[in-house]
CSV table of C-alpha atoms in Angstrom, one decimal:
chain,number,residue,atom,x,y,z
A,1,MET,CA,10.7,-25.3,-12.6
A,2,ALA,CA,12.3,-28.7,-12.2
A,3,ILE,CA,12.1,-29.4,-16.0
A,4,ASN,CA,13.1,-25.9,-17.1
A,5,PRO,CA,16.4,-26.2,-19.1
A,6,PHE,CA,17.2,-22.6,-18.2
A,7,LYS,CA,16.9,-23.2,-14.5
A,8,THR,CA,20.7,-23.1,-13.8
A,9,VAL,CA,21.1,-19.9,-15.9
A,10,LEU,CA,18.4,-18.3,-13.8
A,11,PHE,CA,19.9,-19.5,-10.6
A,12,MET,CA,23.4,-18.2,-11.6
A,13,THR,CA,21.8,-14.8,-12.5
A,14,PHE,CA,20.0,-14.8,-9.2
A,15,MET,CA,23.2,-15.5,-7.3
A,16,LYS,CA,25.1,-12.8,-9.2
A,17,GLU,CA,22.5,-10.1,-8.8
A,18,ARG,CA,21.8,-11.0,-5.2
A,19,GLU,CA,25.5,-10.7,-4.4
A,20,LYS,CA,25.6,-7.2,-5.9
A,21,ALA,CA,22.5,-6.2,-3.9
A,22,VAL,CA,24.0,-7.6,-0.7
A,23,VAL,CA,27.3,-5.7,-1.2
A,24,VAL,CA,25.3,-2.5,-1.6
A,25,ALA,CA,23.1,-3.3,1.4
A,26,GLN,CA,26.2,-3.8,3.6
A,27,MET,CA,27.2,-0.3,2.6
A,28,GLY,CA,23.9,1.0,4.0
A,29,ASP,CA,22.3,1.7,0.6
A,30,VAL,CA,19.6,0.1,-1.5
A,31,SER,CA,20.6,-1.6,-4.7
A,32,PRO,CA,18.5,-0.7,-7.8
A,33,ASN,CA,18.3,-4.5,-8.7
A,34,GLU,CA,16.5,-5.5,-5.5
A,35,GLN,CA,13.3,-6.0,-7.5
A,36,LEU,CA,15.1,-8.1,-10.1
A,37,VAL,CA,16.4,-10.4,-7.3
A,38,TRP,CA,13.0,-10.8,-5.8
A,39,VAL,CA,11.4,-11.6,-9.2
A,40,LEU,CA,14.1,-14.2,-9.9
A,41,TRP,CA,13.5,-15.6,-6.4
A,42,LYS,CA,9.8,-16.0,-7.1
A,43,ILE,CA,10.4,-17.7,-10.4
A,44,LEU,CA,13.0,-20.1,-9.0
A,45,LYS,CA,10.6,-21.0,-6.2
A,46,GLY,CA,7.9,-21.8,-8.7
A,47,ASP,CA,5.7,-18.8,-7.9
A,48,GLY,CA,6.1,-17.0,-11.2
A,49,ASN,CA,2.4,-17.0,-11.8
A,50,ASP,CA,2.0,-14.6,-8.9
A,51,ILE,CA,3.7,-11.8,-10.8
A,52,GLY,CA,2.4,-12.8,-14.2
A,53,PRO,CA,-0.3,-10.1,-14.3
A,54,TYR,CA,2.0,-7.2,-13.7
A,55,SER,CA,4.2,-5.4,-16.2
A,56,PRO,CA,7.9,-5.1,-15.7
A,57,ASN,CA,7.5,-1.4,-15.2
A,58,THR,CA,5.0,-1.9,-12.3
A,59,LEU,CA,7.3,-4.5,-10.6
A,60,ALA,CA,10.4,-2.2,-11.0
A,61,LYS,CA,8.7,0.8,-9.4
A,62,SER,CA,7.3,-1.1,-6.4
A,63,PRO,CA,9.6,-0.8,-3.4
A,64,LEU,CA,10.1,-4.0,-1.4
A,65,PRO,CA,9.4,-4.5,2.3
A,66,PRO,CA,12.6,-5.1,4.4
A,67,LYS,CA,11.8,-8.8,4.7
A,68,LEU,CA,11.9,-9.2,1.0
A,69,ARG,CA,15.2,-7.5,0.5
A,70,ALA,CA,18.0,-9.5,-1.2
A,71,THR,CA,19.8,-10.2,2.0
A,72,ASN,CA,16.8,-12.3,3.1
A,73,LEU,CA,16.2,-14.2,-0.1
A,74,ILE,CA,18.1,-17.4,-0.1
A,75,LEU,CA,17.6,-20.6,-2.2
A,76,ASP,CA,18.9,-24.1,-1.6
A,77,GLU,CA,21.7,-24.5,-4.1
A,78,SER,CA,21.3,-28.3,-4.2
A,79,LEU,CA,17.9,-27.9,-5.9
A,80,TYR,CA,19.3,-25.9,-8.8
A,81,ASN,CA,22.7,-27.4,-9.6
A,82,THR,CA,21.4,-30.0,-12.0
A,83,VAL,CA,20.6,-29.3,-15.7
A,84,PHE,CA,17.8,-31.3,-17.2
A,85,ASP,CA,18.9,-31.2,-20.8
A,86,ILE,CA,16.1,-32.5,-23.1
A,87,ASP,CA,18.6,-33.8,-25.7
A,88,ASP,CA,21.2,-35.3,-23.3
A,89,ALA,CA,19.8,-37.2,-20.3
A,90,ASN,CA,23.3,-38.1,-19.2
A,91,TYR,CA,24.4,-34.5,-18.7
A,92,SER,CA,26.4,-34.9,-15.5
A,93,ASN,CA,26.0,-33.0,-12.2
A,94,SER,CA,29.8,-32.5,-12.1
A,95,GLN,CA,29.8,-30.6,-15.4
A,96,ASP,CA,27.0,-28.4,-14.2
A,97,ASN,CA,28.6,-27.8,-10.8
A,98,GLU,CA,31.8,-26.8,-12.6
A,99,ARG,CA,29.9,-24.4,-14.8
A,100,LEU,CA,28.3,-22.8,-11.8
A,101,ARG,CA,31.6,-22.5,-10.0
A,102,SER,CA,33.2,-21.1,-13.1
A,103,ALA,CA,30.5,-18.5,-13.7
A,104,SER,CA,30.5,-17.4,-10.1
A,105,SER,CA,34.3,-17.0,-10.1
A,106,ASP,CA,34.2,-15.0,-13.3
A,107,HIS,CA,32.0,-12.4,-11.7
A,108,THR,CA,32.7,-12.7,-8.0
A,109,PRO,CA,36.2,-14.1,-7.3
A,110,SER,CA,36.0,-13.6,-3.6
A,111,ALA,CA,32.5,-15.1,-3.1
A,112,ASN,CA,31.7,-18.7,-2.7
A,113,PHE,CA,28.1,-19.7,-2.0
A,114,GLY,CA,28.8,-23.4,-2.1
A,115,SER,CA,29.0,-26.0,0.7
A,116,ASN,CA,31.2,-23.9,3.0
A,117,ALA,CA,28.2,-21.5,3.6
A,118,ARG,CA,30.3,-18.4,3.7
A,119,SER,CA,29.1,-14.9,2.8
A,120,PRO,CA,31.1,-12.5,0.5
A,121,ASP,CA,32.9,-11.0,3.4
A,122,ASN,CA,34.0,-14.5,4.6
A,123,GLY,CA,31.5,-14.4,7.5
A,124,PRO,CA,28.9,-17.0,8.2
A,125,ARG,CA,25.9,-16.9,5.9
A,126,ARG,CA,22.7,-15.7,7.4
A,127,VAL,CA,20.3,-18.6,7.7
A,128,ILE,CA,16.6,-18.1,6.9
A,129,THR,CA,14.5,-20.3,9.2
A,130,PRO,CA,11.3,-22.0,7.8
A,131,VAL,CA,9.2,-19.5,9.9
A,132,ALA,CA,11.0,-16.5,8.4
A,133,ASP,CA,10.7,-18.0,4.9
A,134,ARG,CA,6.9,-18.5,5.4
A,135,GLN,CA,6.6,-14.9,6.6
A,136,ASN,CA,8.5,-13.7,3.5
A,137,GLU,CA,6.0,-15.7,1.4
A,138,MET,CA,3.1,-14.1,3.2
A,139,ILE,CA,4.4,-10.6,2.6
A,140,ALA,CA,5.0,-11.4,-1.0
A,141,GLN,CA,1.4,-12.6,-1.4
A,142,ALA,CA,0.2,-9.5,0.5
A,143,MET,CA,2.2,-7.3,-1.9
A,144,LYS,CA,0.5,-8.9,-4.8
A,145,LEU,CA,-3.0,-8.4,-3.3
A,146,LEU,CA,-2.3,-4.8,-2.6
A,147,LEU,CA,-1.3,-4.2,-6.2
A,148,ALA,CA,-4.4,-6.0,-7.3
A,149,ALA,CA,-6.5,-3.9,-4.9
A,150,ARG,CA,-5.9,-0.9,-7.1
A,151,GLU,CA,-7.8,-2.5,-10.0
A,152,ARG,CA,-10.5,-4.8,-8.5
A,153,VAL,CA,-12.5,-5.6,-5.4
A,154,LEU,CA,-10.7,-8.2,-3.2
A,155,THR,CA,-12.6,-11.2,-2.0
A,156,LEU,CA,-13.2,-11.6,1.8
A,157,SER,CA,-10.6,-14.3,2.0
A,158,GLU,CA,-8.0,-12.1,0.2
A,159,GLN,CA,-8.8,-9.2,2.6
A,160,ARG,CA,-8.3,-11.6,5.6
A,161,ILE,CA,-4.8,-12.4,4.2
A,162,LEU,CA,-3.9,-8.8,3.5
A,163,ASN,CA,-5.3,-7.0,6.6
A,164,PRO,CA,-2.8,-8.3,9.2
A,165,LEU,CA,0.2,-7.4,7.0
A,166,ILE,CA,-1.0,-3.9,6.1
A,167,PRO,CA,1.2,-2.2,8.8
A,168,GLU,CA,4.3,-3.9,7.4
A,169,LEU,CA,3.5,-3.0,3.8
A,170,ALA,CA,2.6,0.6,4.8
A,171,VAL,CA,6.0,1.3,6.4
A,172,SER,CA,7.9,-0.4,3.6
A,173,GLY,CA,7.5,2.6,1.3
A,174,MET,CA,5.9,0.6,-1.5
A,175,ILE,CA,2.6,2.4,-1.4
A,176,ALA,CA,2.4,5.7,-3.4
A,177,SER,CA,-0.1,8.4,-2.7
A,178,LEU,CA,-1.3,8.1,-6.3
A,179,ASP,CA,-2.5,4.5,-5.5
A,180,LEU,CA,-4.6,5.4,-2.6
A,181,SER,CA,-7.7,6.8,-4.4
A,182,ALA,CA,-8.0,3.6,-6.5
A,183,ILE,CA,-7.5,1.3,-3.5
A,184,ILE,CA,-10.1,3.3,-1.5
A,185,ALA,CA,-12.6,3.3,-4.4
A,186,ASN,CA,-12.4,-0.5,-4.9
A,187,ASN,CA,-11.8,-1.7,-1.3
A,188,PRO,CA,-13.0,0.9,1.2
A,189,MET,CA,-12.6,-1.6,4.1
A,190,LEU,CA,-8.9,-1.5,3.6
A,191,ALA,CA,-8.7,2.3,3.7
A,192,HIS,CA,-8.7,2.8,7.5
A,193,PRO,CA,-5.9,0.4,8.5
A,194,LEU,CA,-4.0,1.5,5.4
A,195,PHE,CA,-4.0,5.2,6.4
A,196,VAL,CA,-3.3,4.4,10.0
A,197,GLY,CA,-0.3,2.4,8.9
A,198,LEU,CA,1.0,5.1,6.6
A,199,LEU,CA,0.5,7.8,9.3
A,200,SER,CA,2.2,5.6,11.9
A,201,GLY,CA,5.2,5.3,9.7
A,202,VAL,CA,6.0,9.0,10.1
A,203,LYS,CA,8.5,9.4,12.9
A,204,HIS,CA,9.3,13.1,13.1
A,205,ASP,CA,7.0,16.1,13.6
A,206,HIS,CA,8.8,18.2,11.0
A,207,ASN,CA,7.9,15.5,8.4
A,208,LEU,CA,4.1,15.7,8.2
A,209,PRO,CA,2.7,12.9,6.0
A,210,ALA,CA,1.4,15.4,3.5
A,211,PRO,CA,1.4,13.2,0.4
A,212,PHE,CA,-1.0,10.8,2.0
A,213,LEU,CA,-3.2,13.4,3.7
A,214,GLU,CA,-3.5,15.3,0.5
A,215,VAL,CA,-5.6,12.4,-0.9
A,216,LEU,CA,-8.3,12.6,1.7
A,217,PRO,CA,-9.9,16.1,1.0
A,218,TYR,CA,-10.5,15.2,-2.7
A,219,LEU,CA,-12.4,11.9,-2.1
A,220,PRO,CA,-16.0,12.0,-3.4
A,221,PRO,CA,-18.7,12.6,-0.7
A,222,SER,CA,-19.9,9.0,-0.6
A,223,LEU,CA,-20.9,7.0,2.4
A,224,SER,CA,-17.7,5.0,2.3
A,225,THR,CA,-15.7,8.2,2.4
A,226,PHE,CA,-17.6,9.6,5.3
A,227,ASP,CA,-17.1,6.3,7.1
A,228,LEU,CA,-13.4,6.5,6.5
A,229,LEU,CA,-13.1,10.1,7.8
A,230,GLY,CA,-15.2,9.2,10.8
A,231,ARG,CA,-13.0,6.3,11.7
A,232,LEU,CA,-9.8,8.4,11.3
A,233,LEU,CA,-11.3,11.3,13.4
A,234,ARG,CA,-12.0,8.8,16.2
A,235,ASP,CA,-8.7,6.9,16.0
A,236,GLN,CA,-6.4,7.7,19.0
A,237,THR,CA,-3.4,5.8,17.6
A,238,PRO,CA,-0.2,7.8,18.5
A,239,ILE,CA,1.9,8.9,15.6
A,240,MET,CA,5.1,10.9,15.1
A,241,ASN,CA,6.7,9.6,18.3
A,242,GLY,CA,3.5,10.2,20.2
A,243,ILE,CA,3.4,13.9,19.6
A,244,TYR,CA,0.1,13.6,17.7
A,245,THR,CA,-2.7,11.0,17.2
A,246,VAL,CA,-4.3,10.0,13.9
A,247,ALA,CA,-7.5,11.8,15.0
A,248,SER,CA,-5.7,15.1,15.9
A,249,ILE,CA,-3.7,15.3,12.6
A,250,VAL,CA,-6.7,14.5,10.5
A,251,ARG,CA,-8.8,17.0,12.4
A,252,SER,CA,-6.3,19.8,12.0
A,253,GLU,CA,-4.9,19.0,8.5
A,254,VAL,CA,-7.8,17.4,6.6
A,255,LEU,CA,-11.3,18.0,8.0
A,256,GLY,CA,-11.7,21.7,7.0
A,257,ARG,CA,-10.5,21.2,3.4
A,258,PHE,CA,-12.5,18.0,3.1
A,259,ILE,CA,-15.7,19.8,4.0
A,260,HIS,CA,-14.8,22.6,1.5
A,261,GLU,CA,-14.1,20.2,-1.3
A,262,CYS,CA,-17.3,18.2,-0.6
A,263,ILE,CA,-19.3,21.4,-0.9
A,264,ASN,CA,-17.6,22.2,-4.2
A,265,TRP,CA,-18.3,18.7,-5.5
A,266,LEU,CA,-22.0,19.0,-4.6
A,267,GLU,CA,-22.3,22.5,-6.2
A,268,ARG,CA,-20.9,21.1,-9.4
A,269,ALA,CA,-23.3,18.2,-9.3
A,270,GLU,CA,-26.2,20.6,-8.7
A,271,ALA,CA,-25.1,22.7,-11.8
A,272,GLU,CA,-24.9,19.6,-13.9
A,273,GLU,CA,-28.3,18.4,-12.8
A,274,ARG,CA,-29.8,21.9,-13.6
A,275,GLU,CA,-28.2,21.7,-17.1
A,276,GLY,CA,-29.6,18.3,-17.7
A,277,LEU,CA,-26.2,16.6,-17.9
A,278,ILE,CA,-27.0,14.1,-15.1
A,279,SER,CA,-30.4,12.5,-14.3
A,280,ASP,CA,-29.7,10.8,-11.0
A,281,ASP,CA,-30.1,12.2,-7.5
A,282,ARG,CA,-26.4,12.4,-6.5
A,283,PHE,CA,-26.8,16.0,-5.4
A,284,ALA,CA,-29.7,15.4,-3.0
A,285,LYS,CA,-28.1,12.2,-1.7
A,286,GLY,CA,-24.8,14.0,-1.3
A,287,VAL,CA,-26.3,16.9,0.7
A,288,GLN,CA,-28.1,14.5,3.0
A,289,ASN,CA,-25.0,12.4,3.6
A,290,LEU,CA,-22.8,15.4,4.2
A,291,CYS,CA,-25.2,17.0,6.6
A,292,ARG,CA,-25.6,13.8,8.6
A,293,PHE,CA,-21.9,13.3,8.7
A,294,TYR,CA,-21.3,16.9,10.0
A,295,HIS,CA,-24.1,16.6,12.5
A,296,SER,CA,-22.5,13.4,13.9
A,297,LEU,CA,-19.2,15.2,14.3
A,298,ILE,CA,-21.0,17.8,16.4
A,299,LYS,CA,-22.6,15.2,18.5
A,300,ARG,CA,-19.2,13.5,19.2
A,301,GLY,CA,-17.6,16.8,20.1
A,302,ILE,CA,-15.2,16.7,17.2
A,303,VAL,CA,-16.6,19.9,15.8
A,304,ASP,CA,-17.6,22.9,18.0
A,305,ALA,CA,-21.0,24.1,16.7
A,306,ALA,CA,-20.5,27.4,18.5
A,307,SER,CA,-17.2,28.2,16.6
A,308,ASP,CA,-17.7,30.5,13.7
A,309,ALA,CA,-14.3,29.5,12.3
A,310,ASP,CA,-15.3,25.9,12.1
A,311,THR,CA,-18.9,26.1,11.0
A,312,THR,CA,-19.5,29.2,8.9
A,313,GLU,CA,-19.1,27.5,5.5
A,314,MET,CA,-21.3,24.5,6.6
A,315,ALA,CA,-24.0,26.8,8.1
A,316,HIS,CA,-24.2,28.7,4.8
A,317,PHE,CA,-24.4,25.5,2.8
A,318,SER,CA,-27.1,23.9,5.1
A,319,LEU,CA,-29.2,27.1,5.0
A,320,ARG,CA,-29.1,27.2,1.2
A,321,ASN,CA,-30.3,23.6,1.0
A,322,ALA,CA,-32.7,23.8,3.9
A,323,ARG,CA,-35.5,22.4,1.7
A,324,LEU,CA,-33.9,19.0,2.5
A,325,GLU,CA,-34.7,17.7,6.0
A,326,GLU,CA,-31.1,16.8,6.9
A,327,ALA,CA,-29.8,20.2,5.9
A,328,ASN,CA,-32.6,22.0,7.8
A,329,THR,CA,-31.9,20.0,10.9
A,330,LEU,CA,-28.2,20.8,10.8
A,331,TYR,CA,-28.8,24.5,10.3
A,332,ARG,CA,-31.1,24.6,13.3
A,333,VAL,CA,-28.5,22.9,15.4
A,334,LEU,CA,-25.8,25.4,14.2
A,335,ALA,CA,-28.1,28.4,14.7
A,336,MET,CA,-29.2,27.5,18.2
A,337,SER,CA,-25.6,26.9,19.3
A,338,LYS,CA,-24.9,30.6,18.9
A,339,PHE,CA,-27.3,31.6,21.7
């Protein structure tokens, strides 16, 4: 960035757009140019490669965590007020400073971000400490990793960086429900803390986290999916101001539909196997895994084997597939619980 002849132009644009975003923030709203300010901040700090793989559309639609809002993004003006002109090595600092002051005054006559360190409302400028700046950098890196998690498997070192910051990213609003299936498929180890963070971000009981819960019933009946549901059904983290827990909301809102959709998925797989469209054993493996999962829920007391409302569909399914040992075992447990 030090030899970029457009550095000053980028910096002036950053200052202008940041000031607009700060004014909107002071009014209690979120400016539509917050993402632009963050991108310019990354470029001016020399971290432009971090956002290189992502399209402008992706960056524009990704909400920012509070710590990366424009009010928290400040650059040292002294590092950007000199133009390195390739054709004129004697281009003076005073000329550049005058241009910067002139450009600022053209757009924001009441604002001065120079040596007096005053904000647009003539109050003292908020100072970002090195610790806060480092935290902002970590969150920015975590955002990049979370976007990447939709498309590839993260390395162990990347997961160690991302995991501690998932709660902050989850409550920021940057995660859309449409992204969850891809993240879970590529990085199942991130799924549990991610869902807990998303569910914990809901504060009121009349605002159920339906967009996120709607994803769970339609996950394929794989071992990683059963592991995720099992973890959520045992998680006693309080949500919605302590009215519910993660386990209770998943038990009441998700489990029944999840079992129903698993059975539908396996019936389709059985039909495709019978028609010769697939040649693997996904149906048999799926039945075994589903029956083991359901049996474990009974053992842990999450499902009442004596309740017809809870177990009728699964009892019928296990009886129909009783030729498989796991299904046979489950049916006997369900049948005996009725007596």
